[in-house]
PDB file of C-alpha atoms in Angstrom:
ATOM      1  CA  UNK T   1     -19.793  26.274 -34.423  1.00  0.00           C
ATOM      2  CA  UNK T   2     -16.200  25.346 -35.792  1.00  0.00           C
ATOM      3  CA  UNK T   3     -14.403  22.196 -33.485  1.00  0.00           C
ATOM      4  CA  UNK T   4     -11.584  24.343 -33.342  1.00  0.00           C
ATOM      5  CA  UNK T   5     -12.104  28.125 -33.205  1.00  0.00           C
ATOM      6  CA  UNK T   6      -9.117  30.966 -33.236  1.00  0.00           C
ATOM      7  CA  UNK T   7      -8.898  34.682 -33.857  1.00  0.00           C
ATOM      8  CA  UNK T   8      -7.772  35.723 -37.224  1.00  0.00           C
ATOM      9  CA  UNK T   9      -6.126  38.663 -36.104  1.00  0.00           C
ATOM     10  CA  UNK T  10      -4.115  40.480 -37.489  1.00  0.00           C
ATOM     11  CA  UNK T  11      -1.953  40.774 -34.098  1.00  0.00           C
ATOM     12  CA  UNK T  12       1.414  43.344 -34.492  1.00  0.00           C
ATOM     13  CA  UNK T  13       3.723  43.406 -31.590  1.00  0.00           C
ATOM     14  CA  UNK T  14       7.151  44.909 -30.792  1.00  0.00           C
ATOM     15  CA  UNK T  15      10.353  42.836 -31.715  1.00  0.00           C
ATOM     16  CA  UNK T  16      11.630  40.846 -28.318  1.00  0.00           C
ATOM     17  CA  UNK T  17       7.571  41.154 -27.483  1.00  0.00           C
ATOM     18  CA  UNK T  18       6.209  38.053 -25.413  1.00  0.00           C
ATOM     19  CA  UNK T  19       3.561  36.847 -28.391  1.00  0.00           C
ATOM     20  CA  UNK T  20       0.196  34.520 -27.196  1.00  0.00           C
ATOM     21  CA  UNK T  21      -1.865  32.703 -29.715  1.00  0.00           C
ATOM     22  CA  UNK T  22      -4.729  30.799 -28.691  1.00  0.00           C
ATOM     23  CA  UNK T  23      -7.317  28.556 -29.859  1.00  0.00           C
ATOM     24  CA  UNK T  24     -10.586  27.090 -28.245  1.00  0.00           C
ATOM     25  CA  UNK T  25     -11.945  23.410 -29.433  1.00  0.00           C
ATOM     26  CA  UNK T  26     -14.915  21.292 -28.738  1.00  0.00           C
ATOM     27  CA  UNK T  27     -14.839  17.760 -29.363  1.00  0.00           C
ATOM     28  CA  UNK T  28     -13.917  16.408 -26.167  1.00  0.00           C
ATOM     29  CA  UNK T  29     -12.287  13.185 -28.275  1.00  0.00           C
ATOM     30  CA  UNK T  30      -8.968  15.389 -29.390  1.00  0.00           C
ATOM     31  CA  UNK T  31      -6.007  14.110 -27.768  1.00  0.00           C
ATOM     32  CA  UNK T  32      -3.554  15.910 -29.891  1.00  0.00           C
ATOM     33  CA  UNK T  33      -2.662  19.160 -30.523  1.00  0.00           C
ATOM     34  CA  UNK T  34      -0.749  20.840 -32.799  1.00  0.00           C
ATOM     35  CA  UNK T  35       1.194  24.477 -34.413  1.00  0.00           C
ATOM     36  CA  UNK T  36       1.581  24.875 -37.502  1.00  0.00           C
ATOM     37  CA  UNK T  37       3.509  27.906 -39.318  1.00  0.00           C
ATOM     38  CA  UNK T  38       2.786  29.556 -42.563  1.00  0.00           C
ATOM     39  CA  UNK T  39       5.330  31.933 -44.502  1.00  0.00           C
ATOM     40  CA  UNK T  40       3.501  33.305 -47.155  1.00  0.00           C
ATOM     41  CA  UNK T  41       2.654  31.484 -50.363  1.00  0.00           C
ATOM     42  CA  UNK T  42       4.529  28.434 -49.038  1.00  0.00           C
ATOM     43  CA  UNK T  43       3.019  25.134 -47.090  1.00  0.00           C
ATOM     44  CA  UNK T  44       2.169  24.806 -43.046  1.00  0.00           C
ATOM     45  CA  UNK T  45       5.291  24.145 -41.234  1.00  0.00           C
ATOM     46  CA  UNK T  46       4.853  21.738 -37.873  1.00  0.00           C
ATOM     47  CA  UNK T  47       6.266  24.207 -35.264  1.00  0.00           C
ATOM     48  CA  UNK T  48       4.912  22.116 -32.094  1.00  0.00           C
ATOM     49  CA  UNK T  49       2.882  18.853 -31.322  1.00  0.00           C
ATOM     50  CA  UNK T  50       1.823  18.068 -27.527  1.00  0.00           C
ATOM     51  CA  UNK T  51       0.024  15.010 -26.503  1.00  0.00           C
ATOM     52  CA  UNK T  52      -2.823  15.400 -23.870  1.00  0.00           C
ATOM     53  CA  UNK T  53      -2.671  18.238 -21.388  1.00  0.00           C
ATOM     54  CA  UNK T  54       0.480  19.651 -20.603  1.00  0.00           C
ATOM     55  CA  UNK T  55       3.558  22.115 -21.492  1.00  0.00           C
ATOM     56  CA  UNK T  56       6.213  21.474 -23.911  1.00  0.00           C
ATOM     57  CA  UNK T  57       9.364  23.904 -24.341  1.00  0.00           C
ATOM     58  CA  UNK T  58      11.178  23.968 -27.708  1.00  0.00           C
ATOM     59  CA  UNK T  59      13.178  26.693 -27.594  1.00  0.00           C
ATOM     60  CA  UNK T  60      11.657  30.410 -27.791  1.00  0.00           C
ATOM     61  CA  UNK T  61       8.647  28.380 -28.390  1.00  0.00           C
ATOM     62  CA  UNK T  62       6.227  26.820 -25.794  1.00  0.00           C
ATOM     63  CA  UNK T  63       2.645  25.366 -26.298  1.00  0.00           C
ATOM     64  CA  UNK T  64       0.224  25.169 -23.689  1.00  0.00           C
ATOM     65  CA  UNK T  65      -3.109  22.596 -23.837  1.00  0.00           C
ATOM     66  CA  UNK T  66      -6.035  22.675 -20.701  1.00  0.00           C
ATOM     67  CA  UNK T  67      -8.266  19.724 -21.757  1.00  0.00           C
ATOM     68  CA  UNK T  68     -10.212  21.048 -19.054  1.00  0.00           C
ATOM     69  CA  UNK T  69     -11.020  24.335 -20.736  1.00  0.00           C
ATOM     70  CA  UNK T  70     -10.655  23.303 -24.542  1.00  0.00           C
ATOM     71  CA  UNK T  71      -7.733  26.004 -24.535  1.00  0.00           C
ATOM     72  CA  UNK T  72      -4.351  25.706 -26.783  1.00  0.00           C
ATOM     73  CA  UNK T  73      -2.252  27.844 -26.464  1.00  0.00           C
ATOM     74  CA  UNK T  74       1.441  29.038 -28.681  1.00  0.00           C
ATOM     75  CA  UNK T  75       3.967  31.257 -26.762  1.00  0.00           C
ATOM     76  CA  UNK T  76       6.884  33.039 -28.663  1.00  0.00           C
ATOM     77  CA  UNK T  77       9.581  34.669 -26.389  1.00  0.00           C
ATOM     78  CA  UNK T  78      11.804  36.964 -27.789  1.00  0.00           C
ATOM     79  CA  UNK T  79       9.720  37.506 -30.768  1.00  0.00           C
ATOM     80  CA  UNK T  80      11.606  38.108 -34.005  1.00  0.00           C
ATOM     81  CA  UNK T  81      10.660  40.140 -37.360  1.00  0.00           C
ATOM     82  CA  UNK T  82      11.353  36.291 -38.969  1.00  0.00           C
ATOM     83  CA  UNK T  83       8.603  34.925 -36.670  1.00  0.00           C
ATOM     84  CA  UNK T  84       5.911  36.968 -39.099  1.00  0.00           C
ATOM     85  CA  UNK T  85       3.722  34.706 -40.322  1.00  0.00           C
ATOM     86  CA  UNK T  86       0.336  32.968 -40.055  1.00  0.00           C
ATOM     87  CA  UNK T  87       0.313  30.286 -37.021  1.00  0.00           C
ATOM     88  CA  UNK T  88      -2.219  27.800 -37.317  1.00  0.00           C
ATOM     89  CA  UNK T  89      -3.525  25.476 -34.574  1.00  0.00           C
ATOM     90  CA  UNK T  90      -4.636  21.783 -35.098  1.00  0.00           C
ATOM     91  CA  UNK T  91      -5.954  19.241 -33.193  1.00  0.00           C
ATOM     92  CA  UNK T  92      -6.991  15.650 -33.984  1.00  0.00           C
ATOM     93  CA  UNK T  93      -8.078  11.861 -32.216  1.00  0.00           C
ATOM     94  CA  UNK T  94      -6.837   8.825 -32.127  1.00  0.00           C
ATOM     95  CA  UNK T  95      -9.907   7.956 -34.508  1.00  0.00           C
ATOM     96  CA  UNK T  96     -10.071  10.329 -36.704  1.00  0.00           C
ATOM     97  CA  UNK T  97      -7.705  10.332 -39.812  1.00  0.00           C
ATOM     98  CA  UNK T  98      -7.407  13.875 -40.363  1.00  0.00           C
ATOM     99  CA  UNK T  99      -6.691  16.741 -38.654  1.00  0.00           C
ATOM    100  CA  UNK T 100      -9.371  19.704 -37.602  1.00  0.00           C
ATOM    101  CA  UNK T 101      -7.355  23.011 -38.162  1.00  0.00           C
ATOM    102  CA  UNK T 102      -7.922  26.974 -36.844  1.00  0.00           C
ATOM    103  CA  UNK T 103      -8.635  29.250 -39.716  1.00  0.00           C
ATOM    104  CA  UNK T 104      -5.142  30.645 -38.585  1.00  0.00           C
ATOM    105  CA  UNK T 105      -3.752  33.902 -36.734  1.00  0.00           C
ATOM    106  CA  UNK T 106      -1.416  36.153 -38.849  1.00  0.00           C
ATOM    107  CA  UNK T 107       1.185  37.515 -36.898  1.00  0.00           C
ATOM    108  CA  UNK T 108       3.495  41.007 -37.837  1.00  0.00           C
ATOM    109  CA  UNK T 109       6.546  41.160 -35.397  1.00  0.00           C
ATOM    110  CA  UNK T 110       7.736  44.608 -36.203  1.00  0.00           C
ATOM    111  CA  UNK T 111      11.707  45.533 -36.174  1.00  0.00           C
TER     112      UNK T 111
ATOM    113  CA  UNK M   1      13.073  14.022 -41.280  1.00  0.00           C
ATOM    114  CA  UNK M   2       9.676  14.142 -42.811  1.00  0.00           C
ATOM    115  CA  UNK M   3      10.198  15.932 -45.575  1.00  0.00           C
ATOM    116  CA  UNK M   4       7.086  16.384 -48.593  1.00  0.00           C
ATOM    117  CA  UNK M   5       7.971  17.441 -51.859  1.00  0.00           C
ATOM    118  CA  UNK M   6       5.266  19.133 -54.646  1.00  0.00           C
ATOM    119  CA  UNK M   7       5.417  19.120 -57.850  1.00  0.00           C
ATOM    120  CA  UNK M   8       5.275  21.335 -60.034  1.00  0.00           C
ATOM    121  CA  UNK M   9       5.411  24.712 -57.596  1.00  0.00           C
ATOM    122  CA  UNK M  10       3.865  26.375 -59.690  1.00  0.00           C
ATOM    123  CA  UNK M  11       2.293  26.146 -63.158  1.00  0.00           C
ATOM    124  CA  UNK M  12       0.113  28.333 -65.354  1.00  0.00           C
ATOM    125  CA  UNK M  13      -2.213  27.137 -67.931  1.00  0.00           C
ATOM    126  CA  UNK M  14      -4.904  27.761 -70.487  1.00  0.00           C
ATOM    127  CA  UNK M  15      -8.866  26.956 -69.671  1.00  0.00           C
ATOM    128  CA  UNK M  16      -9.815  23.566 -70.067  1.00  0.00           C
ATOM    129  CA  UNK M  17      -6.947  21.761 -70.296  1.00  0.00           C
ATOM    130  CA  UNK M  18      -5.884  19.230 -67.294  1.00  0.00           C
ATOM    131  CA  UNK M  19      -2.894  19.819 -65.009  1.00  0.00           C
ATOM    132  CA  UNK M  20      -1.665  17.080 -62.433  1.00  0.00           C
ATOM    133  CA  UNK M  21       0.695  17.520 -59.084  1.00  0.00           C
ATOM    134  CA  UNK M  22       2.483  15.511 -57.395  1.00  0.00           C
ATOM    135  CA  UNK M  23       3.291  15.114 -53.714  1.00  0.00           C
ATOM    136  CA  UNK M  24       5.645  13.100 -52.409  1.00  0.00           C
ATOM    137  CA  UNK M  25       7.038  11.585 -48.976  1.00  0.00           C
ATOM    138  CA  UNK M  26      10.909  11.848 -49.026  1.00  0.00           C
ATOM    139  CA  UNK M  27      12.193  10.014 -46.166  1.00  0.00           C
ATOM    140  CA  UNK M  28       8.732   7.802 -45.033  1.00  0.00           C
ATOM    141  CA  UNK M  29       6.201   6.401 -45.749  1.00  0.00           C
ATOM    142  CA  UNK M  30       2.515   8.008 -45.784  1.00  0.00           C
ATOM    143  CA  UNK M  31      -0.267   4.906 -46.318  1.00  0.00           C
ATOM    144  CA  UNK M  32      -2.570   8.539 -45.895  1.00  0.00           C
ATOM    145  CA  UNK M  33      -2.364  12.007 -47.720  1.00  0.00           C
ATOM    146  CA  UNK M  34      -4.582  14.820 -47.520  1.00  0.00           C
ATOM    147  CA  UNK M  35      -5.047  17.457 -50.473  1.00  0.00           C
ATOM    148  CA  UNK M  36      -6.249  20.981 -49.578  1.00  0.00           C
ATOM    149  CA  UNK M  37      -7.291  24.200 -51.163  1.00  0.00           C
ATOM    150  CA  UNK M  38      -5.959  27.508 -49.664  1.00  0.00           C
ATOM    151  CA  UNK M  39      -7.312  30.812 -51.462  1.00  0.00           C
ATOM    152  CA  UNK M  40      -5.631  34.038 -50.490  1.00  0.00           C
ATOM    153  CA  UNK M  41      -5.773  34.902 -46.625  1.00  0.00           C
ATOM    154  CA  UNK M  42      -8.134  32.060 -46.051  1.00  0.00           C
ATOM    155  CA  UNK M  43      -7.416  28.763 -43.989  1.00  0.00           C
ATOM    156  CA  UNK M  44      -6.297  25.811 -45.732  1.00  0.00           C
ATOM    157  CA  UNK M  45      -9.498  23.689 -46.998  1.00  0.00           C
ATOM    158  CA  UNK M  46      -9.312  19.852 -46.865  1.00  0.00           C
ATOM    159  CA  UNK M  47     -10.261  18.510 -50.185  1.00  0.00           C
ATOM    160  CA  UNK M  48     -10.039  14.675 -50.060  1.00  0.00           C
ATOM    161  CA  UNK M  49      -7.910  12.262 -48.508  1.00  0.00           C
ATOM    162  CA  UNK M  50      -5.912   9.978 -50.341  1.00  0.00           C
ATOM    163  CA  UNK M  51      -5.749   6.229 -49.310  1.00  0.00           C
ATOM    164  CA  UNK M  52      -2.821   3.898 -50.523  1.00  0.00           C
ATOM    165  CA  UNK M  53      -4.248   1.196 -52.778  1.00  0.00           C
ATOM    166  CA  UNK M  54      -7.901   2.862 -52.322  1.00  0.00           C
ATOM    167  CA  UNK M  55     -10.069   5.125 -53.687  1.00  0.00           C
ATOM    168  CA  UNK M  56      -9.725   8.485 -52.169  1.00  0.00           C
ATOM    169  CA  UNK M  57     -12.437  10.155 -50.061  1.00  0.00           C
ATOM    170  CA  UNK M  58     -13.622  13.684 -51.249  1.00  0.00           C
ATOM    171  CA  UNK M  59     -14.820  16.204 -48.544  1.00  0.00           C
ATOM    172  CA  UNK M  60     -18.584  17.261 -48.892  1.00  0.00           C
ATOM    173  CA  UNK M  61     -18.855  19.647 -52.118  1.00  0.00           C
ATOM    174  CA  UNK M  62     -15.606  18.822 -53.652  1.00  0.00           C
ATOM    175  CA  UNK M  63     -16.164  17.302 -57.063  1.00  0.00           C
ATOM    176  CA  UNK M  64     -14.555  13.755 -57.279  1.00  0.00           C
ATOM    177  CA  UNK M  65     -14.303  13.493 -61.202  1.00  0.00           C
ATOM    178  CA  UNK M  66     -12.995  17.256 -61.367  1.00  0.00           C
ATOM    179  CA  UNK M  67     -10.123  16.515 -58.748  1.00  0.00           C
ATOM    180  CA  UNK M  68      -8.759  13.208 -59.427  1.00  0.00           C
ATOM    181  CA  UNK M  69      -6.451  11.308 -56.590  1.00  0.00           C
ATOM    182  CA  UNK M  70      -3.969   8.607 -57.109  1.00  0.00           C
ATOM    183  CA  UNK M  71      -2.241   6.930 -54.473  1.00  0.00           C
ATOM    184  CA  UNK M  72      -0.475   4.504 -56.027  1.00  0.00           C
ATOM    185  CA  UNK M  73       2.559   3.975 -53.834  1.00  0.00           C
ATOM    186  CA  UNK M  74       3.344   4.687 -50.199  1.00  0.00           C
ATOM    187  CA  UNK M  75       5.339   7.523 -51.622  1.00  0.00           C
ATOM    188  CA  UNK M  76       3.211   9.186 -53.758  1.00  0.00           C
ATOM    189  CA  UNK M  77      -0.086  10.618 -54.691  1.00  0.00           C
ATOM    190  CA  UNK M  78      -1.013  12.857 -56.944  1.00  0.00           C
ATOM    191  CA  UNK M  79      -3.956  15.244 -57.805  1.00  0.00           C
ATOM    192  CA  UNK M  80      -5.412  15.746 -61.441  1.00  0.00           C
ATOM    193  CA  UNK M  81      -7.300  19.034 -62.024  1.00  0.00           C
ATOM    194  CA  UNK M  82      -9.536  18.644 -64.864  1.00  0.00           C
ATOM    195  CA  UNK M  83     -10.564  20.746 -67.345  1.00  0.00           C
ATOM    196  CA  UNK M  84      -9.691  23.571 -65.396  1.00  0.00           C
ATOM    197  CA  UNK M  85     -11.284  26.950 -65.139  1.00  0.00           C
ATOM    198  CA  UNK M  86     -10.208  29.951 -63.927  1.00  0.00           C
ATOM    199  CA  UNK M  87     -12.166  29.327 -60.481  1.00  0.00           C
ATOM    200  CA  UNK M  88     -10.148  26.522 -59.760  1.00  0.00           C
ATOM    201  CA  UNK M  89      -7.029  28.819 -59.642  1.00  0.00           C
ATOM    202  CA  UNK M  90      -6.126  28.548 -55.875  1.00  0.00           C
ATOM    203  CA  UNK M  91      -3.039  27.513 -53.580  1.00  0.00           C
ATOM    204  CA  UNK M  92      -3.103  23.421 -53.460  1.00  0.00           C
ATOM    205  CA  UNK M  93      -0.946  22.025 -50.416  1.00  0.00           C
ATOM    206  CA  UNK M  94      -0.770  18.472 -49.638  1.00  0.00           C
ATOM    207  CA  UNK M  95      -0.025  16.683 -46.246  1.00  0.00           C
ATOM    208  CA  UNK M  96       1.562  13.154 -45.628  1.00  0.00           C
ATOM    209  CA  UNK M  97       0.644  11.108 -42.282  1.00  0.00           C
ATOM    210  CA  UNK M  98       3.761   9.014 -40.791  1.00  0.00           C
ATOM    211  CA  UNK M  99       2.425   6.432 -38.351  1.00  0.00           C
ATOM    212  CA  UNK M 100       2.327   9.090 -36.172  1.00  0.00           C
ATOM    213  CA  UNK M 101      -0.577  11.209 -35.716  1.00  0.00           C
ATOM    214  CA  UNK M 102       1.383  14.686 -37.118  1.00  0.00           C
ATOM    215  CA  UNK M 103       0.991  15.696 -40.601  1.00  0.00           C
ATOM    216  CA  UNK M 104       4.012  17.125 -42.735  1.00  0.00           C
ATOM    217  CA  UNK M 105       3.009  19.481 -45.967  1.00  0.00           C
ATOM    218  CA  UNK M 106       4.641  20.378 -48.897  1.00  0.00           C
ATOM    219  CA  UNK M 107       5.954  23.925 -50.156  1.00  0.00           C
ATOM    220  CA  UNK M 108       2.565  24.042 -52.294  1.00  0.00           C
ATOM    221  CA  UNK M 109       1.487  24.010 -55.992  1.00  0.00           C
ATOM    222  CA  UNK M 110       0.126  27.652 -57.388  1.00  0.00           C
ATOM    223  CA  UNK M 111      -2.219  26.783 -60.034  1.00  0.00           C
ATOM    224  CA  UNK M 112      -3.315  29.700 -62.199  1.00  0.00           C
ATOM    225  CA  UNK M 113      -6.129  29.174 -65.062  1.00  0.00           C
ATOM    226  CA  UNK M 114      -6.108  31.757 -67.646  1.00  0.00           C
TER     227      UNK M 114
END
């Protein structure tokens, strides 16, 4: 089993569509969590980091972690044709150097 | 802030002959950077992890005297592909580690062997 699982999709919504991503981890010792977005054939962009459990709001964008369940979670309001991409999740320790990462979700927002 | 340059962004060459990148930290400085892999709709594939002043440490499978890491300065490290073959054509991204625990990535190298 992969420490940090999420579906590969594809997923194709509506523009202005509310869009959910979601990943599921397993070592109990990650503490943070992040999104990362991917435009094709260019590097991982950090979209979101949240410490701990919690909500945090940056924009159209919020991120959701339940230590409790091992769920992340990326929200995109008002989805946009420019929010196509590949969304990755990541989550790491305070121990570890390096970060685990979700094999990634692409996402089609269509006009 | 937090910017991570590569370079070159891309480059093409002929089997067997050596190529080296370059990734940078702009505006910090990165005492850790991480080299990965990414082939065509996969997930990005952590190679090694390159330690200022130390030798780097290669993920299990990766070839350490194929994929040679320098970290010679807070600022820089840089990847040597050697003798490369056309397998080893692939999407390499690095990622530079402020003090923080986020990582920031460059734009990407596209390496293709002929």
């Amino acid at each position: 089993q992969k420490e940090v699982e999420q579906d590969p999709g594809p997923l194709s919504v509506p523009e202005g569509a509310i869009v959910s991503l979601n990943c599921t981890y397993s070592n109990s010792a990650f503490q943070y969590f992040m999104w990362y977005r991917q435009y094709s054939r260019k590097g991982p962009e950090l979209l979101m980091y949240t410490y701990s459990s919690g909500n945090k709001e940056d924009g159209r964008f919020t991120a959701q972690v339940d230590k409790s369940s091992k769920y992340i979670s990326l929200f995109i309001r008002d989805s946009q044709p420019s929010d196509s991409a590949t969304y990755l999740c990541a989550s790491g320790s305070g121990s570890a150097r390096q970060l685990t990462f979700g094999s990634g979700t692409q996402l089609t927002v269509l006009p | 802030g937090a910017v991570v340059s590569q370079h070159p962004s891309r480059v093409i060459c002929k089997s067997g002959t050596s190529v080296k990148i370059e990734c940078r930290s702009l505006d910090f400085q990165a005492t850790t950077m991480f080299w990965y892999r990414q082939f065509p709709k996969q997930s990005l594939m952590l190679m090694a992890t390159s330690n200022e002043g130390s030798k780097a440490t290669y993920e299990q499978g990766v070839e350490k005297d194929k994929f040679l890491i320098n970290h010679a300065s807070l600022t820089l490290s840089t990847l040597t592909v050697t003798s490369a073959h056309p397998e080893d054509s692939s999407f390499y991204i690095c990622s530079a580690r402020p003090v923080q625990e986020t990582q920031y990535f460059g734009p990407g190298t596209r390496l293709l062997v002929l």
